[in-house]
Short mmCIF file of C-alpha atoms in Angstrom, two decimals:
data_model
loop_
_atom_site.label_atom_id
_atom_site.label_comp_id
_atom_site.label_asym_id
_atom_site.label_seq_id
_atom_site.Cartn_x
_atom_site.Cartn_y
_atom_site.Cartn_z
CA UNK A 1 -1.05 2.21 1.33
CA UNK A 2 -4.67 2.82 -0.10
CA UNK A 3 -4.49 6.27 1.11
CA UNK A 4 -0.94 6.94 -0.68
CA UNK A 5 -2.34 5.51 -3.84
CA UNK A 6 -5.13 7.80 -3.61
CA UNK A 7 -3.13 11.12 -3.12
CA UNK A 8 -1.53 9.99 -6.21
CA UNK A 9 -4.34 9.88 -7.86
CA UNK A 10 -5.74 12.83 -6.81
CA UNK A 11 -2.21 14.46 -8.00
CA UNK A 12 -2.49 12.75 -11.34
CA UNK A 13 -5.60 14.34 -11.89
CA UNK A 14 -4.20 17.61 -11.21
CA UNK A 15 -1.40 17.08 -13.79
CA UNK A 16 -3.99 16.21 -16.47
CA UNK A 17 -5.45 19.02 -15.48
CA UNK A 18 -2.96 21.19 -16.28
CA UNK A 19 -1.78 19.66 -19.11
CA UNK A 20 -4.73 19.81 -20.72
CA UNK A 21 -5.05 23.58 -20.03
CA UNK A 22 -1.70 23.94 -22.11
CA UNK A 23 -3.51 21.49 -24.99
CA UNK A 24 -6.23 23.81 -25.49
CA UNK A 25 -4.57 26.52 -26.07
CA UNK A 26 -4.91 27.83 -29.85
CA UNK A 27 -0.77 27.96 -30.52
CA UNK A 28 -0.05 24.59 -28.87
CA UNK A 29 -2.29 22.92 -31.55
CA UNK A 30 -1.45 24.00 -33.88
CA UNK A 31 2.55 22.90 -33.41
CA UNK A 32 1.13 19.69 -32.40
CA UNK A 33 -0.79 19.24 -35.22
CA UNK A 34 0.56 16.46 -37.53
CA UNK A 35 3.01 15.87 -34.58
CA UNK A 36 3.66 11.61 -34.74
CA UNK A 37 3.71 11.20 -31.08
CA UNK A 38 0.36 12.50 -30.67
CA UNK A 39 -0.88 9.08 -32.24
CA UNK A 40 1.81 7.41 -29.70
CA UNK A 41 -0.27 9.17 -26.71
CA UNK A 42 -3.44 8.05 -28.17
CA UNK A 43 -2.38 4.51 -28.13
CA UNK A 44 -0.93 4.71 -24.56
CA UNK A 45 -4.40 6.59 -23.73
CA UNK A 46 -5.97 3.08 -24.83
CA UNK A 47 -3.87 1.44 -22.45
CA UNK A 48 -4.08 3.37 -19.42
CA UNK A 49 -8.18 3.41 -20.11
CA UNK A 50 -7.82 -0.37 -19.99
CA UNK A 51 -5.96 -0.12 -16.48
CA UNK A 52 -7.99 2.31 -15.11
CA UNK A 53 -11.06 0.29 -15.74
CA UNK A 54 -9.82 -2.98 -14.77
CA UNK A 55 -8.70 -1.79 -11.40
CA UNK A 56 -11.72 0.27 -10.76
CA UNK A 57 -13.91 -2.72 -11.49
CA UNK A 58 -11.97 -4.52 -9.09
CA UNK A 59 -11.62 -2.29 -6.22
CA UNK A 60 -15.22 -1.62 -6.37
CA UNK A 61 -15.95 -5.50 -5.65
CA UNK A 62 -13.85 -5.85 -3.21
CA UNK A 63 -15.30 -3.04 -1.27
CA UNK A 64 -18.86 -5.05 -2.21
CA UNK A 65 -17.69 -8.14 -0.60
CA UNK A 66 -16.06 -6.13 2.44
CA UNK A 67 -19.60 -4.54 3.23
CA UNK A 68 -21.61 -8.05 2.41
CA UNK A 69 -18.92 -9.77 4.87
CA UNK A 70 -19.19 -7.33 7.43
CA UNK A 71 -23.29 -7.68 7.43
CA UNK A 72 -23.06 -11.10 7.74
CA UNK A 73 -20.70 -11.05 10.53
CA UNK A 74 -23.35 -8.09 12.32
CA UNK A 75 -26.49 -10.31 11.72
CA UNK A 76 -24.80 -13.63 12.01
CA UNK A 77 -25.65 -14.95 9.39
CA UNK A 78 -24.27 -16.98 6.54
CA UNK A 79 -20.56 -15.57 7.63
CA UNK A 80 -18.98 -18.33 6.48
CA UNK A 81 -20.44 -18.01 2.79
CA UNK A 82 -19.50 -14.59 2.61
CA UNK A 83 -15.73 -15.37 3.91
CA UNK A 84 -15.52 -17.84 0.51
CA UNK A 85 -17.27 -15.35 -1.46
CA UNK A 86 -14.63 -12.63 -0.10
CA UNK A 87 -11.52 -15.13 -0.53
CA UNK A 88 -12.69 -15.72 -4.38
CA UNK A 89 -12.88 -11.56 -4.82
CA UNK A 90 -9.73 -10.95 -3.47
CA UNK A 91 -8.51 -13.76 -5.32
CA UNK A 92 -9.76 -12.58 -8.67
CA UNK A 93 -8.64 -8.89 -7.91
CA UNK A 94 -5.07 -9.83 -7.42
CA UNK A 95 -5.18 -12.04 -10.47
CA UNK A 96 -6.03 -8.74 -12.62
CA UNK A 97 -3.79 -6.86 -10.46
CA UNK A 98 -0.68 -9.26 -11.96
CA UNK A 99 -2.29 -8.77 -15.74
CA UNK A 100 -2.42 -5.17 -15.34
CA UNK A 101 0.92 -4.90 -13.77
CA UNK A 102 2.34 -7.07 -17.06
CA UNK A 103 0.70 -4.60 -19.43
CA UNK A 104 1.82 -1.80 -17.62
CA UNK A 105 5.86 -3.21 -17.69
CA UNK A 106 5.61 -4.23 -21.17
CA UNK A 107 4.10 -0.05 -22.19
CA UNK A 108 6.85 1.07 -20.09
CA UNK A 109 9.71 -0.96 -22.34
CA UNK A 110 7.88 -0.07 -25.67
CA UNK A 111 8.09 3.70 -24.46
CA UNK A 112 11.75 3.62 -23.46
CA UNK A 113 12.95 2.16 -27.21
CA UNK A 114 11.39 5.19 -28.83
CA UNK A 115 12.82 8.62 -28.31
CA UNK A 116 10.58 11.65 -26.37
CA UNK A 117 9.47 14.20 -28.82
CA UNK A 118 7.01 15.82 -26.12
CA UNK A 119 8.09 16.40 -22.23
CA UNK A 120 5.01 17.62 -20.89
CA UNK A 121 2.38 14.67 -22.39
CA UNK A 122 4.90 12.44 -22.79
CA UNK A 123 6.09 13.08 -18.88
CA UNK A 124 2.30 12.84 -17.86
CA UNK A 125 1.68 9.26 -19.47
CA UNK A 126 5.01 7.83 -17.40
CA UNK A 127 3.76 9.21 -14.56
CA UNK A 128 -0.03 7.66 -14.95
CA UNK A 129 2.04 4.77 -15.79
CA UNK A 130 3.71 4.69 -12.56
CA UNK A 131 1.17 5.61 -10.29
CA UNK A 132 -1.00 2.68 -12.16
CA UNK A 133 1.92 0.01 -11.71
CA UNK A 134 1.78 1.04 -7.89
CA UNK A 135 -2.16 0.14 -7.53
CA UNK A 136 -1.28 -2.59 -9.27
CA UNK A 137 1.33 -4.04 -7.45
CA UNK A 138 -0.61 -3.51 -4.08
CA UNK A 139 -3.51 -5.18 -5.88
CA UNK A 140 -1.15 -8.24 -7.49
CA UNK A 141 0.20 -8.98 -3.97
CA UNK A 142 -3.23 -9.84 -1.81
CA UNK A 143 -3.45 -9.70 2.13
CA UNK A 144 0.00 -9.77 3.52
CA UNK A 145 0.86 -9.21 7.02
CA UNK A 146 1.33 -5.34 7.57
CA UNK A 147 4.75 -3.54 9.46
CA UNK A 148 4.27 -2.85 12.73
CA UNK A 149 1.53 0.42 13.33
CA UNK A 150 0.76 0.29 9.39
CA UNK A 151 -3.04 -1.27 8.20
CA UNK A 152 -3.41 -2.53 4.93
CA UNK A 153 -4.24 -5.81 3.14
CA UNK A 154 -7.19 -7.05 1.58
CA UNK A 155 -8.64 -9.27 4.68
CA UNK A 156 -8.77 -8.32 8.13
CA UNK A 157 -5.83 -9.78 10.73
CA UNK A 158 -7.90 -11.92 11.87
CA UNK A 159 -8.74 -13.74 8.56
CA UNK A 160 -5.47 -13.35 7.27
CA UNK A 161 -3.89 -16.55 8.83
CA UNK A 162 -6.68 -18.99 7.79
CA UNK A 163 -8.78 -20.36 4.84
CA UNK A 164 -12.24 -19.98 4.41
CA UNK A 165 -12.97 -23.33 5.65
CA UNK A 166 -11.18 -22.32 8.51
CA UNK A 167 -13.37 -19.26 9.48
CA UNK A 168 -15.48 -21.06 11.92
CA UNK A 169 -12.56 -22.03 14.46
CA UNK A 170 -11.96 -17.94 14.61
CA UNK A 171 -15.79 -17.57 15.36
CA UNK A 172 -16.45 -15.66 12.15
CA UNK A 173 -18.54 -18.08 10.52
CA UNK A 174 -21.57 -15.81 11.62
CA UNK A 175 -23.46 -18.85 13.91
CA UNK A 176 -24.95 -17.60 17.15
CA UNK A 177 -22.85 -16.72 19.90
CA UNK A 178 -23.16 -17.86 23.54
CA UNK A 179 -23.04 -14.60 26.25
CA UNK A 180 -19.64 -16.53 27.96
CA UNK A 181 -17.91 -16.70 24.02
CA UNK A 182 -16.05 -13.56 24.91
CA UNK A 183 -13.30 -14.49 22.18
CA UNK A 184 -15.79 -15.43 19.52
CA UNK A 185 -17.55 -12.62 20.20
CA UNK A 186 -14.01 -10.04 20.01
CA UNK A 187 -12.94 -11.64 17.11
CA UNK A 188 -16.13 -10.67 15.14
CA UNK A 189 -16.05 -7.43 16.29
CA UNK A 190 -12.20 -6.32 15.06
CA UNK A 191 -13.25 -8.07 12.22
CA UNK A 192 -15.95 -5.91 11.65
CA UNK A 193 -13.62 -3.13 12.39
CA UNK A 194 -10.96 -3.77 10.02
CA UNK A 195 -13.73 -4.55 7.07
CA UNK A 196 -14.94 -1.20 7.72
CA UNK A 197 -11.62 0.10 7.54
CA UNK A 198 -10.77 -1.16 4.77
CA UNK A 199 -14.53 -0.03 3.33
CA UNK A 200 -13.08 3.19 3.51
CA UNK A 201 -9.92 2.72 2.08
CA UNK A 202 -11.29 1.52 -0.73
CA UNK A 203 -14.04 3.97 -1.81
CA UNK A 204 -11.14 6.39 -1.40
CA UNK A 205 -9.38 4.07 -3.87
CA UNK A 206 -12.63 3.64 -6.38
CA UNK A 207 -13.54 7.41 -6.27
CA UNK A 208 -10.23 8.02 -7.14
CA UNK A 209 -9.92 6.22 -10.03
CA UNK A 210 -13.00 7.47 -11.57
CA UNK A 211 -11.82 10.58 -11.62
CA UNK A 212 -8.74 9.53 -13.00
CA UNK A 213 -11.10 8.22 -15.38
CA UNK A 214 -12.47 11.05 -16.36
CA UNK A 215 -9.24 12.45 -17.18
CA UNK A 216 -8.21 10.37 -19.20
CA UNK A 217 -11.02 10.38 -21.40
CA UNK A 218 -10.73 13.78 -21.21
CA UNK A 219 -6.96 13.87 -22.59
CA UNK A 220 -7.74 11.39 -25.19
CA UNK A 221 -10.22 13.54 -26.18
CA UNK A 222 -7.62 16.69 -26.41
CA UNK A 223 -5.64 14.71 -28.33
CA UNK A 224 -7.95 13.21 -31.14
CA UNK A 225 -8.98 17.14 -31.65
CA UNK A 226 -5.24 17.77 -32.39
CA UNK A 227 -5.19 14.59 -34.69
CA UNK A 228 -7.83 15.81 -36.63
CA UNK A 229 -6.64 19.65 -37.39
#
């Protein structure tokens, strides 16, 4: 799913690419100029900023905890701590995964009581809006056993089943292990797997939406210039 979510990124990116390439030019400003729904797309620039931010912010710590919780589980050390520390991350992230999916519903039926005046922006916000409300909605749901020969989730198979209190009777609390633990010892290292999987996923998933970023501080800029002819 993270890798899905990225491509559509990456393809948002190259729609406000090209959008913007039709915003510079000379004749487009100047019929957009005094144009109302150019303050409409400023306002839903706000918005998607906001999103883009929030879920950047929270990607990027998840990935922080995945790569703490994957040390401790190589040194064996403190794994237990960094389990709870992990749990209250994921927690948090799909907490603002629900609030930005909530904003993101609520632009959506604000945008469908007004009449389009502009196709091209007005087509590029919906679909920044609906490639935001699927990030969000992965975020929103947390670790959730995947279909059969598909990865995703926020914690590893192994974790998924248990609390962090829990982690020790899985042998991923990080203590010692004894040379005959041959399941303790397995189950840290597909943990250890799966975190670094999931590593991956997720800088896809960050470096994606900093680009995205950029874009859409790009476009808002396009579009105060037009505001301001």
């Amino acid at each position: 799913m993270a890798e899905k979510v990225r491509v559509a990124l990456d393809r948002l990116g190259e729609m406000y690419g090209s959008v913007g390439e039709l915003l510079r030019l000379p004749e487009t400003r100047r019929a957009l100029a005094g144009e109302r729904w150019v303050t409409r797309e400023l306002d839903a620039s706000v918005t998607l900023l906001d999103v883009c931010a929030a879920a950047r912010e929270a990607i990027s710590s998840v990935k922080q905890q995945a790569q703490d919780l994957r040390s401790a589980l190589r040194t064996r050390r403190g794994g237990g701590g960094a389990v709870r520390a992990y749990f209250r991350t994921t927690r948090a992230a799909r907490e603002e995964g629900a609030r930005c999916l909530r904003i993101l519903k609520q632009m959506e039926r604000k945008r469908a009581a007004r009449p389009p005046r502009s196709a091209a922006a007005e087509g590029l916000t919906e679909a920044a809006i609906t490639v935001f409300r699927s990030l969000s909605s992965v975020m929103s749901q947390g670790p959730r056993r995947a279909p059969a020969g598909e990865k995703r989730g926020w914690l590893p198979e192994k974790m998924k089943k248990r609390t962090a209190e829990d982690v020790s009777l899985l042998g991923l609390d990080g203590r010692p292990r004894r040379e005959d633990d041959t399941a303790g010892l397995e189950a840290v290292e597909e943990a250890q797997r799966q975190l670094h999987r999931l590593e991956v996923g997720f800088q896809g998933l960050e470096a994606g939406l900093e680009a995205a970023f950029r874009r859409l501080v790009q476009h808002r800029v396009l579009l105060l210039n037009i505001l301001s002819q």
